[in-house]
Amino acid sequence: MLAASHPPLVAAGGPPWRAEKPKEPAVYTAVMLVDVTAEVIANTPLSSAYNVLALQAPAIAAAAAPGQFVMVKATTSHDPLLRRPFSVFEVLRDRAGTPTGISLLNKRIGPSTELLYAAQPGQPVACLGPLGRPFTIVDPPTEALMVAGGVGLAPFAMLAETLRGHGVTTTLFYGARRASELFYLDFFRELGVSLVLTTEDGSMGEAGRIVAPLDRHLAARDPREPVMLYACGPEGMLAATANLAIRRGRPCQVSVERVMGCGMGGCYSCVVPMRGDDGVFHHVRACLAGPVLPGDQILWD
Ligand SMILES: Cc1cc2nc3c(=O)[nH]c(=O)nc-3n(C[C@H](O)[C@H](O)[C@H](O)COP(=O)(O)OP(=O)(O)OC[C@H]3O[C@@H](n4cnc5c(N)ncnc54)[C@H](O)[C@@H]3O)c2cc1C
Ligand code: FES
């Protein structure tokens, strides 16, 4: 276990999407950063590409906030060399409610995610976290609209639990390629989250992309009713959601995906171009200032 100066649970200067100058914050509330060898508790395949991996990591589970991530590696060999970032999907608890571990929603696309797909119970997995700036949680009467594309669902299980715990009316707009890639629908329904689903092939919900029903929903709402958008998914979906939020005058927190070499600010592989309220362009490291960033300040391609 190592204590470290760590990205904020509370950053100076107010909510991240309304920071005066969204530079990487200079003042952080110190929290414990934990590096453990976590044992695989269970590996549940969801499809031929997706699985949920449960890891025994009580200290990370106790410290994690919605939107934070862990750096993970499921082998002691040098191939792959570097750990990879994964959102904390669920915090696992024992019957007394004590955090015992975390789960990851994994989509296999390369060597590390392949190893996580194949991991066996009892296997050790190097796990460092929790890392990064979490989502800022709203309270009623503000409503929450979560927007997920594909594996971008990952941060929303924990976020939904937290929002519903605060009594926030919450809707999940969730898009995937096909019905067999829409996961955990009953989990969200049982939390009282309303679902709006789309699939690219029309096999469940509306055919097309998730931004279309989101646009209609925002257009139909009374602009005086406060809402907060939370988005995670492919960059095109994030850009479309952030631009839609700007057009509709709504705040939007996006969790950006970047290639991350270290997860701790050392390698600059994860920079995101942003514009401050003063109009000045600058880059932030997504692992420190994000992954949750104000959508209206990111410079989308
Ligand atoms: C904050 C954060 C949270 C994430 N959470 C999850 C999660 O919960 N579940 C999950 O399955 N994945 C998640 N990812 C993505 C995951 O880290 C990558 O899929 C992983 O690095 C792939 O590793 P690999 O060794 O299997 O494939 P690699 O060989 O590393 O990558 C395969 C291909 O994907 C590209 N790639 C890798 N990472 C990214 C990225 N972040 N954005 C765009 N392209 C990329 C590579 O350039 C390469 O072309 C997250 C990424 C970030 C930044
Ligand atoms: S991942 Fe290394 S600086 Fe962000």
CSV table of C-alpha atoms and ligand atoms in Angstrom, one decimal:
chain,number,residue,atom,x,y,z
A,1,MET,CA,0.0,0.0,0.0
A,2,LEU,CA,1.4,3.4,-0.8
A,3,ALA,CA,0.1,6.8,0.1
A,4,ALA,CA,0.4,9.3,-2.6
A,5,SER,CA,-0.5,12.8,-3.6
A,6,HIS,CA,-3.5,11.9,-5.7
A,7,PRO,CA,-6.1,13.4,-7.9
A,8,PRO,CA,-9.0,15.0,-6.2
A,9,LEU,CA,-12.1,13.8,-4.6
A,10,VAL,CA,-12.5,17.5,-3.9
A,11,ALA,CA,-10.6,20.0,-6.0
A,12,ALA,CA,-10.2,23.6,-5.1
A,13,GLY,CA,-12.2,25.9,-7.3
A,14,GLY,CA,-15.6,24.2,-7.4
A,15,PRO,CA,-17.2,21.7,-9.7
A,16,PRO,CA,-14.9,20.6,-12.5
A,17,TRP,CA,-17.2,21.5,-15.4
A,18,ARG,CA,-17.5,25.1,-14.1
A,19,ALA,CA,-13.9,25.7,-13.0
A,20,GLU,CA,-12.8,29.2,-14.0
A,21,LYS,CA,-9.7,27.8,-15.6
A,22,PRO,CA,-9.8,24.1,-16.0
A,23,LYS,CA,-6.0,23.7,-15.6
A,24,GLU,CA,-4.9,20.6,-13.8
A,25,PRO,CA,-5.9,21.5,-10.2
A,26,ALA,CA,-3.0,22.5,-8.0
A,27,VAL,CA,-4.7,21.6,-4.7
A,28,TYR,CA,-6.0,18.1,-4.1
A,29,THR,CA,-7.6,16.5,-1.1
A,30,ALA,CA,-5.1,13.7,-0.3
A,31,VAL,CA,-6.6,10.3,-0.4
A,32,MET,CA,-5.1,6.8,-0.1
A,33,LEU,CA,-3.8,5.2,-3.3
A,34,VAL,CA,-3.5,1.5,-3.1
A,35,ASP,CA,-1.4,-0.9,-5.1
A,36,VAL,CA,-2.4,-4.5,-4.4
A,37,THR,CA,-2.2,-8.0,-5.9
A,38,ALA,CA,-5.9,-8.6,-6.1
A,39,GLU,CA,-7.1,-12.2,-6.3
A,40,VAL,CA,-9.8,-13.0,-8.9
A,41,ILE,CA,-13.0,-13.9,-7.0
A,42,ALA,CA,-15.1,-14.7,-10.1
A,43,ASN,CA,-15.1,-14.2,-13.8
A,44,THR,CA,-18.5,-14.0,-15.4
A,45,PRO,CA,-18.7,-14.0,-19.2
A,46,LEU,CA,-21.4,-11.8,-20.6
A,47,SER,CA,-20.7,-12.6,-24.3
A,48,SER,CA,-17.9,-13.7,-26.5
A,49,ALA,CA,-16.2,-10.3,-26.0
A,50,TYR,CA,-17.4,-9.0,-22.6
A,51,ASN,CA,-17.0,-10.3,-19.1
A,52,VAL,CA,-17.2,-9.0,-15.5
A,53,LEU,CA,-14.2,-9.7,-13.4
A,54,ALA,CA,-14.6,-9.6,-9.6
A,55,LEU,CA,-11.4,-8.8,-7.7
A,56,GLN,CA,-10.7,-9.0,-4.0
A,57,ALA,CA,-9.5,-5.5,-3.2
A,58,PRO,CA,-11.1,-4.1,0.0
A,59,ALA,CA,-9.0,-1.0,0.4
A,60,ILE,CA,-9.6,0.1,-3.2
A,61,ALA,CA,-13.3,-0.7,-2.9
A,62,ALA,CA,-13.5,1.4,0.3
A,63,ALA,CA,-11.9,4.4,-1.3
A,64,ALA,CA,-13.4,4.4,-4.8
A,65,ALA,CA,-15.8,7.0,-6.1
A,66,PRO,CA,-18.0,6.8,-9.2
A,67,GLY,CA,-16.0,7.5,-12.4
A,68,GLN,CA,-12.6,6.6,-10.9
A,69,PHE,CA,-10.4,3.9,-12.4
A,70,VAL,CA,-7.7,1.3,-11.6
A,71,MET,CA,-4.6,0.4,-13.5
A,72,VAL,CA,-4.6,-3.4,-14.0
A,73,LYS,CA,-2.3,-6.1,-15.3
A,74,ALA,CA,-3.2,-9.8,-15.2
A,75,THR,CA,0.2,-11.2,-15.8
A,76,THR,CA,3.7,-11.0,-14.2
A,77,SER,CA,5.4,-11.3,-17.6
A,78,HIS,CA,6.7,-8.3,-19.6
A,79,ASP,CA,4.1,-8.8,-22.4
A,80,PRO,CA,2.1,-6.7,-22.2
A,81,LEU,CA,4.5,-4.5,-20.3
A,82,LEU,CA,2.2,-1.8,-19.0
A,83,ARG,CA,-1.0,-1.9,-16.9
A,84,ARG,CA,-4.2,-0.7,-18.5
A,85,PRO,CA,-6.9,1.6,-17.2
A,86,PHE,CA,-10.4,0.2,-16.2
A,87,SER,CA,-13.3,2.0,-14.6
A,88,VAL,CA,-14.5,0.7,-11.3
A,89,PHE,CA,-17.7,-1.0,-12.4
A,90,GLU,CA,-19.1,-2.2,-9.0
A,91,VAL,CA,-18.0,-2.0,-5.4
A,92,LEU,CA,-18.6,-5.5,-3.9
A,93,ARG,CA,-19.7,-5.8,-0.3
A,94,ASP,CA,-20.2,-8.5,2.3
A,95,ARG,CA,-23.5,-9.1,4.1
A,96,ALA,CA,-22.6,-6.4,6.6
A,97,GLY,CA,-22.1,-3.9,3.8
A,98,THR,CA,-18.4,-3.7,4.2
A,99,PRO,CA,-16.5,-3.2,0.9
A,100,THR,CA,-14.6,-6.4,-0.1
A,101,GLY,CA,-13.7,-5.8,-3.7
A,102,ILE,CA,-14.4,-4.3,-7.0
A,103,SER,CA,-15.6,-5.6,-10.4
A,104,LEU,CA,-14.5,-4.6,-13.9
A,105,LEU,CA,-16.6,-4.6,-17.0
A,106,ASN,CA,-14.1,-5.8,-19.6
A,107,LYS,CA,-14.3,-5.8,-23.4
A,108,ARG,CA,-11.5,-7.7,-25.1
A,109,ILE,CA,-9.8,-5.8,-27.8
A,110,GLY,CA,-6.1,-6.6,-27.3
A,111,PRO,CA,-3.6,-8.5,-25.2
A,112,SER,CA,-4.4,-7.1,-21.7
A,113,THR,CA,-8.2,-7.3,-22.1
A,114,GLU,CA,-7.8,-10.9,-23.5
A,115,LEU,CA,-5.9,-11.9,-20.3
A,116,LEU,CA,-8.7,-10.3,-18.2
A,117,TYR,CA,-11.3,-12.2,-20.2
A,118,ALA,CA,-9.5,-15.5,-19.6
A,119,ALA,CA,-8.6,-14.9,-15.9
A,120,GLN,CA,-9.4,-17.7,-13.5
A,121,PRO,CA,-10.6,-17.5,-9.9
A,122,GLY,CA,-7.6,-17.4,-7.5
A,123,GLN,CA,-5.4,-15.8,-10.1
A,124,PRO,CA,-3.5,-12.7,-9.0
A,125,VAL,CA,-4.1,-9.4,-10.8
A,126,ALA,CA,-2.0,-6.3,-10.1
A,127,CYS,CA,-4.4,-3.5,-9.3
A,128,LEU,CA,-3.5,0.2,-8.5
A,129,GLY,CA,-6.1,2.7,-7.6
A,130,PRO,CA,-8.5,4.3,-7.2
A,131,LEU,CA,-7.3,6.9,-9.7
A,132,GLY,CA,-8.6,10.1,-11.3
A,133,ARG,CA,-11.2,12.6,-10.8
A,134,PRO,CA,-14.7,11.1,-10.2
A,135,PHE,CA,-18.1,12.4,-11.3
A,136,THR,CA,-19.6,15.2,-9.3
A,137,ILE,CA,-22.8,13.9,-7.8
A,138,VAL,CA,-25.9,16.1,-8.1
A,139,ASP,CA,-28.8,16.3,-5.6
A,140,PRO,CA,-32.6,16.6,-6.2
A,141,PRO,CA,-34.3,18.4,-7.8
A,142,THR,CA,-31.6,18.1,-10.5
A,143,GLU,CA,-32.2,15.0,-12.6
A,144,ALA,CA,-29.4,12.8,-13.9
A,145,LEU,CA,-29.1,11.6,-17.5
A,146,MET,CA,-26.4,9.0,-18.0
A,147,VAL,CA,-25.3,8.4,-21.6
A,148,ALA,CA,-23.4,5.2,-22.3
A,149,GLY,CA,-22.0,3.7,-25.5
A,150,GLY,CA,-20.8,0.1,-25.5
A,151,VAL,CA,-18.2,-0.6,-22.8
A,152,GLY,CA,-18.8,3.0,-21.7
A,153,LEU,CA,-21.4,1.6,-19.5
A,154,ALA,CA,-18.6,0.7,-17.0
A,155,PRO,CA,-18.7,3.8,-14.7
A,156,PHE,CA,-22.5,4.0,-14.6
A,157,ALA,CA,-23.4,1.1,-12.3
A,158,MET,CA,-21.6,2.7,-9.4
A,159,LEU,CA,-22.8,6.2,-10.4
A,160,ALA,CA,-26.4,5.1,-10.6
A,161,GLU,CA,-26.2,3.5,-7.1
A,162,THR,CA,-24.8,6.7,-5.7
A,163,LEU,CA,-27.3,9.0,-7.5
A,164,ARG,CA,-30.3,6.8,-6.5
A,165,GLY,CA,-28.9,6.8,-2.9
A,166,HIS,CA,-29.2,10.6,-3.1
A,167,GLY,CA,-32.8,10.3,-4.3
A,168,VAL,CA,-31.9,11.6,-7.8
A,169,THR,CA,-34.3,10.8,-10.6
A,170,THR,CA,-32.0,9.0,-13.1
A,171,THR,CA,-32.3,7.9,-16.7
A,172,LEU,CA,-29.8,5.7,-18.6
A,173,PHE,CA,-29.5,6.4,-22.3
A,174,TYR,CA,-27.6,3.2,-23.4
A,175,GLY,CA,-26.5,2.4,-27.0
A,176,ALA,CA,-24.8,-0.7,-28.3
A,177,ARG,CA,-24.3,-2.4,-31.7
A,178,ARG,CA,-26.8,-5.1,-31.0
A,179,ALA,CA,-29.2,-6.4,-28.3
A,180,SER,CA,-26.7,-9.1,-27.1
A,181,GLU,CA,-24.3,-6.2,-26.2
A,182,LEU,CA,-26.7,-4.4,-23.8
A,183,PHE,CA,-25.8,-5.6,-20.3
A,184,TYR,CA,-27.0,-5.2,-16.7
A,185,LEU,CA,-30.5,-3.9,-17.8
A,186,ASP,CA,-32.2,-5.5,-14.8
A,187,PHE,CA,-29.6,-4.1,-12.4
A,188,PHE,CA,-30.5,-0.6,-13.5
A,189,ARG,CA,-34.2,-1.3,-13.5
A,190,GLU,CA,-34.0,-2.6,-9.9
A,191,LEU,CA,-32.3,0.6,-8.9
A,192,GLY,CA,-35.2,2.6,-10.3
A,193,VAL,CA,-33.3,3.9,-13.2
A,194,SER,CA,-35.3,4.6,-16.4
A,195,LEU,CA,-33.8,3.0,-19.5
A,196,VAL,CA,-33.7,4.4,-23.1
A,197,LEU,CA,-32.0,1.9,-25.3
A,198,THR,CA,-30.7,2.0,-28.9
A,199,THR,CA,-29.0,-0.6,-31.1
A,200,GLU,CA,-27.3,0.0,-34.4
A,201,ASP,CA,-29.0,-3.0,-35.9
A,202,GLY,CA,-32.4,-2.3,-34.4
A,203,SER,CA,-32.5,-5.6,-32.5
A,204,MET,CA,-33.5,-3.8,-29.2
A,205,GLY,CA,-34.8,-0.4,-28.5
A,206,GLU,CA,-34.7,2.3,-31.2
A,207,ALA,CA,-32.5,1.7,-34.2
A,208,GLY,CA,-29.6,4.0,-34.5
A,209,ARG,CA,-27.3,6.0,-32.2
A,210,ILE,CA,-28.1,7.0,-28.6
A,211,VAL,CA,-27.7,10.7,-29.1
A,212,ALA,CA,-31.0,10.8,-31.2
A,213,PRO,CA,-33.4,10.0,-28.3
A,214,LEU,CA,-31.3,12.1,-26.0
A,215,ASP,CA,-31.7,15.1,-28.3
A,216,ARG,CA,-35.5,14.5,-28.4
A,217,HIS,CA,-35.6,14.2,-24.6
A,218,LEU,CA,-33.7,17.4,-24.0
A,219,ALA,CA,-35.8,19.3,-26.6
A,220,ALA,CA,-39.0,18.2,-24.9
A,221,ARG,CA,-37.9,19.2,-21.4
A,222,ASP,CA,-38.8,22.5,-19.6
A,223,PRO,CA,-35.4,24.3,-19.7
A,224,ARG,CA,-36.1,25.5,-16.1
A,225,GLU,CA,-35.9,21.9,-14.8
A,226,PRO,CA,-32.3,21.3,-13.9
A,227,VAL,CA,-30.5,18.2,-15.4
A,228,MET,CA,-27.0,17.0,-15.3
A,229,LEU,CA,-25.6,14.9,-18.2
A,230,TYR,CA,-23.0,12.2,-17.5
A,231,ALA,CA,-21.4,10.5,-20.6
A,232,CYS,CA,-18.9,7.7,-21.3
A,233,GLY,CA,-18.3,5.9,-24.5
A,234,PRO,CA,-16.5,6.2,-27.9
A,235,GLU,CA,-15.1,9.6,-28.6
A,236,GLY,CA,-17.6,10.4,-31.4
A,237,MET,CA,-20.5,9.8,-29.0
A,238,LEU,CA,-18.9,11.9,-26.3
A,239,ALA,CA,-18.3,14.8,-28.7
A,240,ALA,CA,-21.9,14.5,-30.0
A,241,THR,CA,-23.3,14.5,-26.4
A,242,ALA,CA,-21.1,17.4,-25.3
A,243,ASN,CA,-22.1,19.5,-28.3
A,244,LEU,CA,-25.8,18.6,-27.8
A,245,ALA,CA,-25.5,19.7,-24.2
A,246,ILE,CA,-24.0,23.0,-25.2
A,247,ARG,CA,-26.8,23.6,-27.8
A,248,ARG,CA,-29.4,22.8,-25.1
A,249,GLY,CA,-27.7,24.8,-22.4
A,250,ARG,CA,-27.1,21.8,-20.1
A,251,PRO,CA,-24.0,20.9,-18.1
A,252,CYS,CA,-22.3,17.7,-19.2
A,253,GLN,CA,-19.6,15.7,-17.4
A,254,VAL,CA,-17.8,13.3,-19.8
A,255,SER,CA,-15.4,10.5,-18.9
A,256,VAL,CA,-12.8,10.5,-21.7
A,257,GLU,CA,-11.0,7.4,-22.9
A,258,ARG,CA,-7.3,7.9,-23.6
A,259,VAL,CA,-4.4,5.5,-24.0
A,260,MET,CA,-2.8,5.6,-20.5
A,261,GLY,CA,0.7,4.5,-19.9
A,262,CYS,CA,1.0,5.1,-16.2
A,263,GLY,CA,-2.3,6.5,-14.8
A,264,MET,CA,-0.5,8.8,-12.4
A,265,GLY,CA,0.7,11.8,-14.4
A,266,GLY,CA,4.2,10.7,-15.3
A,267,CYS,CA,4.1,9.8,-19.0
A,268,TYR,CA,1.8,12.4,-20.7
A,269,SER,CA,0.3,9.7,-23.0
A,270,CYS,CA,-3.2,10.8,-22.0
A,271,VAL,CA,-3.3,14.5,-22.7
A,272,VAL,CA,-6.6,16.2,-23.7
A,273,PRO,CA,-6.8,19.6,-25.4
A,274,MET,CA,-9.1,22.0,-23.6
A,275,ARG,CA,-10.2,25.6,-23.7
A,276,GLY,CA,-10.6,27.6,-20.5
A,277,ASP,CA,-13.3,30.1,-19.9
A,278,ASP,CA,-10.7,32.7,-20.6
A,279,GLY,CA,-10.4,31.2,-24.1
A,280,VAL,CA,-6.8,30.1,-23.6
A,281,PHE,CA,-6.0,26.6,-25.0
A,282,HIS,CA,-4.1,24.1,-22.9
A,283,HIS,CA,-3.6,20.4,-22.4
A,284,VAL,CA,-4.5,18.4,-19.3
A,285,ARG,CA,-3.6,14.9,-18.4
A,286,ALA,CA,-6.8,12.8,-18.4
A,287,CYS,CA,-5.4,10.5,-15.6
A,288,LEU,CA,-5.0,13.5,-13.2
A,289,ALA,CA,-7.5,16.2,-14.3
A,290,GLY,CA,-9.9,13.5,-15.6
A,291,PRO,CA,-11.0,11.1,-16.7
A,292,VAL,CA,-14.2,13.1,-15.9
A,293,LEU,CA,-13.9,16.5,-17.6
A,294,PRO,CA,-16.3,19.3,-18.5
A,295,GLY,CA,-17.6,18.5,-21.9
A,296,ASP,CA,-18.0,22.1,-23.0
A,297,GLN,CA,-14.3,22.8,-22.5
A,298,ILE,CA,-12.8,19.9,-24.4
A,299,LEU,CA,-11.6,20.6,-28.0
A,300,TRP,CA,-13.2,17.8,-30.0
A,301,ASP,CA,-11.7,17.0,-33.4
B,1,LIG,C1,-10.2,5.9,-17.7
B,1,LIG,C2,-10.4,4.7,-18.6
B,1,LIG,C3,-11.2,3.7,-18.2
B,1,LIG,C4,-11.4,2.6,-19.0
B,1,LIG,N1,-12.3,1.7,-18.6
B,1,LIG,C5,-12.5,0.6,-19.3
B,1,LIG,C6,-13.4,-0.4,-18.8
B,1,LIG,O1,-14.0,-0.3,-17.8
B,1,LIG,N2,-13.5,-1.6,-19.5
B,1,LIG,C7,-12.8,-1.8,-20.7
B,1,LIG,O2,-13.0,-2.8,-21.3
B,1,LIG,N3,-12.0,-0.8,-21.2
B,1,LIG,C8,-11.8,0.3,-20.5
B,1,LIG,N4,-10.9,1.3,-20.9
B,1,LIG,C9,-10.2,1.0,-22.2
B,1,LIG,C10,-9.1,0.0,-21.9
B,1,LIG,O3,-8.1,0.6,-21.0
B,1,LIG,C11,-8.4,-0.4,-23.2
B,1,LIG,O4,-9.3,-1.1,-23.9
B,1,LIG,C12,-7.2,-1.3,-22.9
B,1,LIG,O5,-6.1,-0.4,-22.7
B,1,LIG,C13,-6.9,-2.2,-24.0
B,1,LIG,O6,-5.8,-2.9,-23.6
B,1,LIG,P1,-5.3,-4.2,-24.5
B,1,LIG,O7,-3.9,-4.5,-24.1
B,1,LIG,O8,-6.3,-5.3,-24.5
B,1,LIG,O9,-5.3,-3.6,-26.0
B,1,LIG,P2,-4.3,-2.6,-26.6
B,1,LIG,O10,-3.3,-3.3,-27.5
B,1,LIG,O11,-3.7,-1.7,-25.5
B,1,LIG,O12,-5.2,-1.7,-27.5
B,1,LIG,C14,-5.9,-2.2,-28.6
B,1,LIG,C15,-6.2,-1.1,-29.5
B,1,LIG,O13,-7.1,-0.2,-28.9
B,1,LIG,C16,-6.5,1.1,-28.8
B,1,LIG,N5,-6.8,1.7,-27.5
B,1,LIG,C17,-6.3,1.3,-26.3
B,1,LIG,N6,-6.8,2.0,-25.3
B,1,LIG,C18,-7.6,2.9,-25.8
B,1,LIG,C19,-8.4,4.0,-25.4
B,1,LIG,N7,-8.5,4.2,-24.0
B,1,LIG,N8,-9.1,4.7,-26.2
B,1,LIG,C20,-9.0,4.5,-27.5
B,1,LIG,N9,-8.3,3.5,-28.1
B,1,LIG,C21,-7.6,2.7,-27.3
B,1,LIG,C22,-5.0,0.9,-29.0
B,1,LIG,O14,-4.4,2.0,-29.6
B,1,LIG,C23,-5.0,-0.3,-29.9
B,1,LIG,O15,-5.2,0.1,-31.3
B,1,LIG,C24,-10.7,2.4,-20.2
B,1,LIG,C25,-9.8,3.4,-20.6
B,1,LIG,C26,-9.7,4.5,-19.8
B,1,LIG,C27,-8.7,5.6,-20.3
B,2,FES,S1,-1.4,8.1,-18.2
B,2,FES,FE1,0.6,8.8,-17.8
B,2,FES,S2,0.4,10.9,-17.6
B,2,FES,FE2,-1.7,10.2,-17.8
